[in-house]
PDB file of N, CA and C in Angstrom:
ATOM      1  N   MET Q   1       5.761   0.872 -28.607  1.00  0.00           N
ATOM      2  CA  MET Q   1       6.109  -0.244 -27.916  1.00  0.00           C
ATOM      3  C   MET Q   1       4.517   0.274 -26.513  1.00  0.00           C
ATOM      4  N   ILE Q   2       4.573   0.511 -26.488  1.00  0.00           N
ATOM      5  CA  ILE Q   2       3.215   1.001 -25.166  1.00  0.00           C
ATOM      6  C   ILE Q   2       1.797   0.531 -25.794  1.00  0.00           C
ATOM      7  N   GLU Q   3       1.427   1.583 -27.321  1.00  0.00           N
ATOM      8  CA  GLU Q   3       0.141   0.766 -27.022  1.00  0.00           C
ATOM      9  C   GLU Q   3      -0.655  -0.138 -27.822  1.00  0.00           C
ATOM     10  N   THR Q   4       1.696  -1.177 -28.533  1.00  0.00           N
ATOM     11  CA  THR Q   4       0.801  -1.978 -29.412  1.00  0.00           C
ATOM     12  C   THR Q   4       0.674  -3.133 -27.882  1.00  0.00           C
ATOM     13  N   ILE Q   5       1.094  -3.185 -26.760  1.00  0.00           N
ATOM     14  CA  ILE Q   5       1.056  -3.783 -25.118  1.00  0.00           C
ATOM     15  C   ILE Q   5       0.044  -3.632 -25.117  1.00  0.00           C
ATOM     16  N   LEU Q   6      -0.494  -2.505 -24.384  1.00  0.00           N
ATOM     17  CA  LEU Q   6      -1.946  -2.316 -24.820  1.00  0.00           C
ATOM     18  C   LEU Q   6      -3.336  -2.692 -25.535  1.00  0.00           C
ATOM     19  N   LEU Q   7      -3.311  -2.730 -26.951  1.00  0.00           N
ATOM     20  CA  LEU Q   7      -3.828  -3.508 -27.449  1.00  0.00           C
ATOM     21  C   LEU Q   7      -4.031  -4.867 -27.417  1.00  0.00           C
ATOM     22  N   ALA Q   8      -2.948  -5.136 -27.259  1.00  0.00           N
ATOM     23  CA  ALA Q   8      -2.963  -6.556 -27.393  1.00  0.00           C
ATOM     24  C   ALA Q   8      -3.652  -7.205 -25.877  1.00  0.00           C
ATOM     25  N   LEU Q   9      -3.447  -6.481 -24.838  1.00  0.00           N
ATOM     26  CA  LEU Q   9      -3.731  -6.659 -23.313  1.00  0.00           C
ATOM     27  C   LEU Q   9      -5.049  -6.927 -23.476  1.00  0.00           C
ATOM     28  N   GLY Q  10      -5.962  -5.792 -24.273  1.00  0.00           N
ATOM     29  CA  GLY Q  10      -7.368  -5.125 -24.679  1.00  0.00           C
ATOM     30  C   GLY Q  10      -8.342  -5.868 -25.739  1.00  0.00           C
ATOM     31  N   LEU Q  11      -7.212  -6.512 -26.590  1.00  0.00           N
ATOM     32  CA  LEU Q  11      -7.900  -7.220 -27.703  1.00  0.00           C
ATOM     33  C   LEU Q  11      -7.730  -8.992 -26.052  1.00  0.00           C
ATOM     34  N   VAL Q  12      -6.878  -9.575 -25.678  1.00  0.00           N
ATOM     35  CA  VAL Q  12      -7.561 -10.778 -24.732  1.00  0.00           C
ATOM     36  C   VAL Q  12      -8.263 -10.176 -23.977  1.00  0.00           C
ATOM     37  N   LEU Q  13      -8.238  -8.945 -23.015  1.00  0.00           N
ATOM     38  CA  LEU Q  13      -9.364  -8.775 -22.110  1.00  0.00           C
ATOM     39  C   LEU Q  13     -11.173  -9.254 -23.052  1.00  0.00           C
ATOM     40  N   ILE Q  14     -10.671  -8.987 -24.569  1.00  0.00           N
ATOM     41  CA  ILE Q  14     -12.415  -9.038 -25.051  1.00  0.00           C
ATOM     42  C   ILE Q  14     -12.584  -9.991 -25.385  1.00  0.00           C
ATOM     43  N   LEU Q  15     -11.679 -10.599 -25.550  1.00  0.00           N
ATOM     44  CA  LEU Q  15     -11.763 -12.388 -26.181  1.00  0.00           C
ATOM     45  C   LEU Q  15     -12.343 -13.126 -24.765  1.00  0.00           C
ATOM     46  N   GLU Q  16     -11.571 -12.875 -23.202  1.00  0.00           N
ATOM     47  CA  GLU Q  16     -12.215 -13.015 -22.184  1.00  0.00           C
ATOM     48  C   GLU Q  16     -13.895 -12.603 -21.802  1.00  0.00           C
ATOM     49  N   GLY Q  17     -13.695 -11.908 -22.251  1.00  0.00           N
ATOM     50  CA  GLY Q  17     -15.779 -11.391 -21.760  1.00  0.00           C
ATOM     51  C   GLY Q  17     -16.568 -12.144 -22.379  1.00  0.00           C
ATOM     52  N   LEU Q  18     -16.077 -11.874 -23.679  1.00  0.00           N
ATOM     53  CA  LEU Q  18     -17.371 -13.229 -24.464  1.00  0.00           C
ATOM     54  C   LEU Q  18     -17.335 -14.467 -23.981  1.00  0.00           C
ATOM     55  N   VAL Q  19     -16.162 -14.925 -23.155  1.00  0.00           N
ATOM     56  CA  VAL Q  19     -16.857 -16.075 -23.235  1.00  0.00           C
ATOM     57  C   VAL Q  19     -17.155 -16.403 -22.141  1.00  0.00           C
ATOM     58  N   TYR Q  20     -17.120 -15.540 -20.910  1.00  0.00           N
ATOM     59  CA  TYR Q  20     -17.410 -15.443 -19.705  1.00  0.00           C
ATOM     60  C   TYR Q  20     -19.174 -15.491 -20.293  1.00  0.00           C
ATOM     61  N   ALA Q  21     -19.110 -14.350 -20.754  1.00  0.00           N
ATOM     62  CA  ALA Q  21     -20.510 -13.843 -20.600  1.00  0.00           C
ATOM     63  C   ALA Q  21     -21.763 -14.211 -21.999  1.00  0.00           C
ATOM     64  N   LEU Q  22     -21.213 -15.627 -23.041  1.00  0.00           N
ATOM     65  CA  LEU Q  22     -21.530 -15.818 -23.880  1.00  0.00           C
ATOM     66  C   LEU Q  22     -21.423 -18.237 -23.308  1.00  0.00           C
ATOM     67  N   ALA Q  23     -20.294 -17.896 -22.350  1.00  0.00           N
ATOM     68  CA  ALA Q  23     -20.658 -19.789 -22.291  1.00  0.00           C
ATOM     69  C   ALA Q  23     -20.128 -19.672 -20.724  1.00  0.00           C
ATOM     70  N   PRO Q  24     -20.331 -19.036 -19.993  1.00  0.00           N
ATOM     71  CA  PRO Q  24     -20.350 -19.228 -18.438  1.00  0.00           C
ATOM     72  C   PRO Q  24     -20.215 -20.549 -18.294  1.00  0.00           C
ATOM     73  N   SER Q  25     -20.666 -20.818 -18.449  1.00  0.00           N
ATOM     74  CA  SER Q  25     -21.019 -23.394 -18.180  1.00  0.00           C
ATOM     75  C   SER Q  25     -19.511 -23.682 -18.311  1.00  0.00           C
ATOM     76  N   LEU Q  26     -20.125 -22.983 -19.733  1.00  0.00           N
ATOM     77  CA  LEU Q  26     -18.640 -23.953 -20.778  1.00  0.00           C
ATOM     78  C   LEU Q  26     -16.923 -23.872 -19.585  1.00  0.00           C
ATOM     79  N   ILE Q  27     -16.840 -22.737 -19.112  1.00  0.00           N
ATOM     80  CA  ILE Q  27     -15.779 -22.149 -17.998  1.00  0.00           C
ATOM     81  C   ILE Q  27     -15.877 -22.753 -17.346  1.00  0.00           C
ATOM     82  N   GLU Q  28     -16.421 -23.782 -16.644  1.00  0.00           N
ATOM     83  CA  GLU Q  28     -16.392 -24.513 -15.340  1.00  0.00           C
ATOM     84  C   GLU Q  28     -16.267 -25.828 -15.888  1.00  0.00           C
ATOM     85  N   GLU Q  29     -17.020 -26.209 -17.116  1.00  0.00           N
ATOM     86  CA  GLU Q  29     -16.455 -27.453 -18.169  1.00  0.00           C
ATOM     87  C   GLU Q  29     -15.030 -27.997 -18.158  1.00  0.00           C
ATOM     88  N   LEU Q  30     -14.772 -26.737 -18.073  1.00  0.00           N
ATOM     89  CA  LEU Q  30     -12.866 -26.573 -19.319  1.00  0.00           C
ATOM     90  C   LEU Q  30     -12.169 -26.232 -17.610  1.00  0.00           C
ATOM     91  N   LEU Q  31     -12.985 -26.100 -16.809  1.00  0.00           N
ATOM     92  CA  LEU Q  31     -12.012 -25.817 -15.299  1.00  0.00           C
ATOM     93  C   LEU Q  31     -11.912 -28.189 -14.679  1.00  0.00           C
ATOM     94  N   LYS Q  32     -13.300 -27.606 -14.927  1.00  0.00           N
ATOM     95  CA  LYS Q  32     -12.940 -29.403 -14.140  1.00  0.00           C
ATOM     96  C   LYS Q  32     -12.421 -29.959 -15.450  1.00  0.00           C
ATOM     97  N   ALA Q  33     -12.431 -30.295 -16.832  1.00  0.00           N
ATOM     98  CA  ALA Q  33     -11.312 -30.669 -17.792  1.00  0.00           C
ATOM     99  C   ALA Q  33      -9.657 -30.722 -17.018  1.00  0.00           C
ATOM    100  N   LEU Q  34      -9.760 -29.254 -16.783  1.00  0.00           N
ATOM    101  CA  LEU Q  34      -8.005 -29.573 -16.420  1.00  0.00           C
ATOM    102  C   LEU Q  34      -7.138 -29.986 -14.721  1.00  0.00           C
ATOM    103  N   GLN Q  35      -8.546 -29.660 -14.257  1.00  0.00           N
ATOM    104  CA  GLN Q  35      -8.621 -30.590 -13.408  1.00  0.00           C
ATOM    105  C   GLN Q  35      -8.209 -32.054 -13.081  1.00  0.00           C
ATOM    106  N   SER Q  36      -8.365 -32.725 -14.527  1.00  0.00           N
ATOM    107  CA  SER Q  36      -8.545 -34.332 -14.256  1.00  0.00           C
ATOM    108  C   SER Q  36      -7.138 -34.193 -15.247  1.00  0.00           C
ATOM    109  N   LEU Q  37      -6.162 -32.825 -15.435  1.00  0.00           N
ATOM    110  CA  LEU Q  37      -5.167 -33.027 -15.934  1.00  0.00           C
ATOM    111  C   LEU Q  37      -3.680 -33.049 -15.124  1.00  0.00           C
ATOM    112  N   SER Q  38      -2.779 -33.847 -15.293  1.00  0.00           N
ATOM    113  CA  SER Q  38      -2.036 -33.603 -14.417  1.00  0.00           C
ATOM    114  C   SER Q  38      -0.701 -32.724 -14.543  1.00  0.00           C
ATOM    115  N   ILE Q  39      -0.186 -31.409 -13.798  1.00  0.00           N
ATOM    116  CA  ILE Q  39       0.674 -31.286 -13.634  1.00  0.00           C
ATOM    117  C   ILE Q  39       1.301 -30.530 -14.998  1.00  0.00           C
ATOM    118  N   ALA Q  40       2.287 -31.451 -15.360  1.00  0.00           N
ATOM    119  CA  ALA Q  40       2.755 -31.646 -16.370  1.00  0.00           C
ATOM    120  C   ALA Q  40       2.395 -31.271 -17.604  1.00  0.00           C
ATOM    121  N   GLN Q  41       0.948 -31.355 -17.805  1.00  0.00           N
ATOM    122  CA  GLN Q  41       0.768 -31.947 -19.037  1.00  0.00           C
ATOM    123  C   GLN Q  41       0.211 -30.382 -19.434  1.00  0.00           C
ATOM    124  N   ARG Q  42      -0.513 -29.738 -17.336  1.00  0.00           N
ATOM    125  CA  ARG Q  42      -1.075 -28.673 -18.203  1.00  0.00           C
ATOM    126  C   ARG Q  42       0.320 -27.394 -18.339  1.00  0.00           C
ATOM    127  N   ARG Q  43       1.500 -27.718 -18.220  1.00  0.00           N
ATOM    128  CA  ARG Q  43       2.678 -27.127 -18.243  1.00  0.00           C
ATOM    129  C   ARG Q  43       3.226 -27.310 -19.726  1.00  0.00           C
ATOM    130  N   GLN Q  44       2.727 -28.562 -19.791  1.00  0.00           N
ATOM    131  CA  GLN Q  44       3.074 -28.843 -21.692  1.00  0.00           C
ATOM    132  C   GLN Q  44       1.754 -27.288 -22.445  1.00  0.00           C
ATOM    133  N   ILE Q  45       0.129 -27.304 -22.138  1.00  0.00           N
ATOM    134  CA  ILE Q  45       0.182 -26.082 -22.761  1.00  0.00           C
ATOM    135  C   ILE Q  45       0.076 -25.346 -22.701  1.00  0.00           C
ATOM    136  N   GLY Q  46       0.765 -24.959 -21.814  1.00  0.00           N
ATOM    137  CA  GLY Q  46       1.603 -23.521 -21.726  1.00  0.00           C
ATOM    138  C   GLY Q  46       2.262 -22.667 -22.198  1.00  0.00           C
ATOM    139  N   ILE Q  47       3.303 -23.740 -21.825  1.00  0.00           N
ATOM    140  CA  ILE Q  47       4.281 -23.947 -23.401  1.00  0.00           C
ATOM    141  C   ILE Q  47       3.514 -23.344 -24.097  1.00  0.00           C
ATOM    142  N   LEU Q  48       3.214 -24.467 -24.624  1.00  0.00           N
ATOM    143  CA  LEU Q  48       2.224 -24.734 -26.412  1.00  0.00           C
ATOM    144  C   LEU Q  48       1.937 -23.511 -26.234  1.00  0.00           C
ATOM    145  N   VAL Q  49       1.063 -22.830 -25.510  1.00  0.00           N
ATOM    146  CA  VAL Q  49       0.465 -22.057 -26.231  1.00  0.00           C
ATOM    147  C   VAL Q  49       0.987 -20.463 -25.627  1.00  0.00           C
ATOM    148  N   LEU Q  50       1.967 -21.143 -24.994  1.00  0.00           N
ATOM    149  CA  LEU Q  50       3.536 -19.409 -25.321  1.00  0.00           C
ATOM    150  C   LEU Q  50       3.739 -19.402 -26.256  1.00  0.00           C
ATOM    151  N   ALA Q  51       4.718 -20.584 -26.755  1.00  0.00           N
ATOM    152  CA  ALA Q  51       5.135 -20.557 -28.331  1.00  0.00           C
ATOM    153  C   ALA Q  51       3.539 -19.806 -29.224  1.00  0.00           C
ATOM    154  N   LEU Q  52       3.008 -20.405 -29.418  1.00  0.00           N
ATOM    155  CA  LEU Q  52       1.864 -20.084 -30.022  1.00  0.00           C
ATOM    156  C   LEU Q  52       1.634 -18.346 -30.082  1.00  0.00           C
ATOM    157  N   GLY Q  53       1.722 -17.833 -28.949  1.00  0.00           N
ATOM    158  CA  GLY Q  53       1.397 -16.634 -28.807  1.00  0.00           C
ATOM    159  C   GLY Q  53       2.544 -15.754 -29.627  1.00  0.00           C
ATOM    160  N   ILE Q  54       3.770 -16.312 -29.202  1.00  0.00           N
ATOM    161  CA  ILE Q  54       5.417 -15.983 -29.984  1.00  0.00           C
ATOM    162  C   ILE Q  54       4.825 -15.783 -31.239  1.00  0.00           C
ATOM    163  N   VAL Q  55       4.887 -17.293 -31.817  1.00  0.00           N
ATOM    164  CA  VAL Q  55       4.962 -16.977 -33.569  1.00  0.00           C
ATOM    165  C   VAL Q  55       3.899 -16.074 -34.524  1.00  0.00           C
ATOM    166  N   LEU Q  56       2.346 -16.091 -33.289  1.00  0.00           N
ATOM    167  CA  LEU Q  56       1.941 -15.000 -33.789  1.00  0.00           C
ATOM    168  C   LEU Q  56       1.962 -13.848 -33.884  1.00  0.00           C
ATOM    169  N   ILE Q  57       2.824 -13.156 -32.401  1.00  0.00           N
ATOM    170  CA  ILE Q  57       3.664 -11.851 -32.619  1.00  0.00           C
ATOM    171  C   ILE Q  57       4.711 -11.511 -34.092  1.00  0.00           C
ATOM    172  N   VAL Q  58       5.038 -12.517 -33.837  1.00  0.00           N
ATOM    173  CA  VAL Q  58       6.160 -12.334 -34.555  1.00  0.00           C
ATOM    174  C   VAL Q  58       5.282 -11.936 -36.322  1.00  0.00           C
ATOM    175  N   MET Q  59       4.538 -13.145 -36.555  1.00  0.00           N
ATOM    176  CA  MET Q  59       4.282 -13.267 -38.071  1.00  0.00           C
ATOM    177  C   MET Q  59       3.296 -11.702 -38.124  1.00  0.00           C
ATOM    178  N   ALA Q  60       2.643 -10.913 -37.470  1.00  0.00           N
ATOM    179  CA  ALA Q  60       1.643  -9.825 -37.446  1.00  0.00           C
ATOM    180  C   ALA Q  60       2.949  -8.876 -37.221  1.00  0.00           C
ATOM    181  N   ARG Q  61       4.446  -9.022 -37.092  1.00  0.00           N
ATOM    182  CA  ARG Q  61       5.748  -8.013 -36.599  1.00  0.00           C
ATOM    183  C   ARG Q  61       5.660  -7.639 -37.979  1.00  0.00           C
ATOM    184  N   GLN Q  62       5.469  -8.711 -39.112  1.00  0.00           N
ATOM    185  CA  GLN Q  62       6.209  -8.783 -40.084  1.00  0.00           C
ATOM    186  C   GLN Q  62       5.630  -8.293 -41.273  1.00  0.00           C
ATOM    187  N   PHE Q  63       4.234  -8.277 -40.915  1.00  0.00           N
ATOM    188  CA  PHE Q  63       2.842  -7.092 -41.361  1.00  0.00           C
ATOM    189  C   PHE Q  63       2.752  -5.948 -41.804  1.00  0.00           C
ATOM    190  N   ARG Q  64       4.114  -5.495 -40.439  1.00  0.00           N
ATOM    191  CA  ARG Q  64       3.591  -3.958 -40.510  1.00  0.00           C
ATOM    192  C   ARG Q  64       4.207  -3.543 -41.105  1.00  0.00           C
TER     193      ARG Q  64
END
């Protein structure tokens, strides 16, 4: 279990690092776009991403 958590965390950090390394100006644009959204819209996006993450985890566990 702990190895799966560490693997997932490592993959997230790799993806985050790639975005910052390859497109730092894109991060600034994304933050500006997020500021234009209401808190409710940001919360809905967060819930949607959370749900998508759970679905991907369940799918990955099915292939195991």
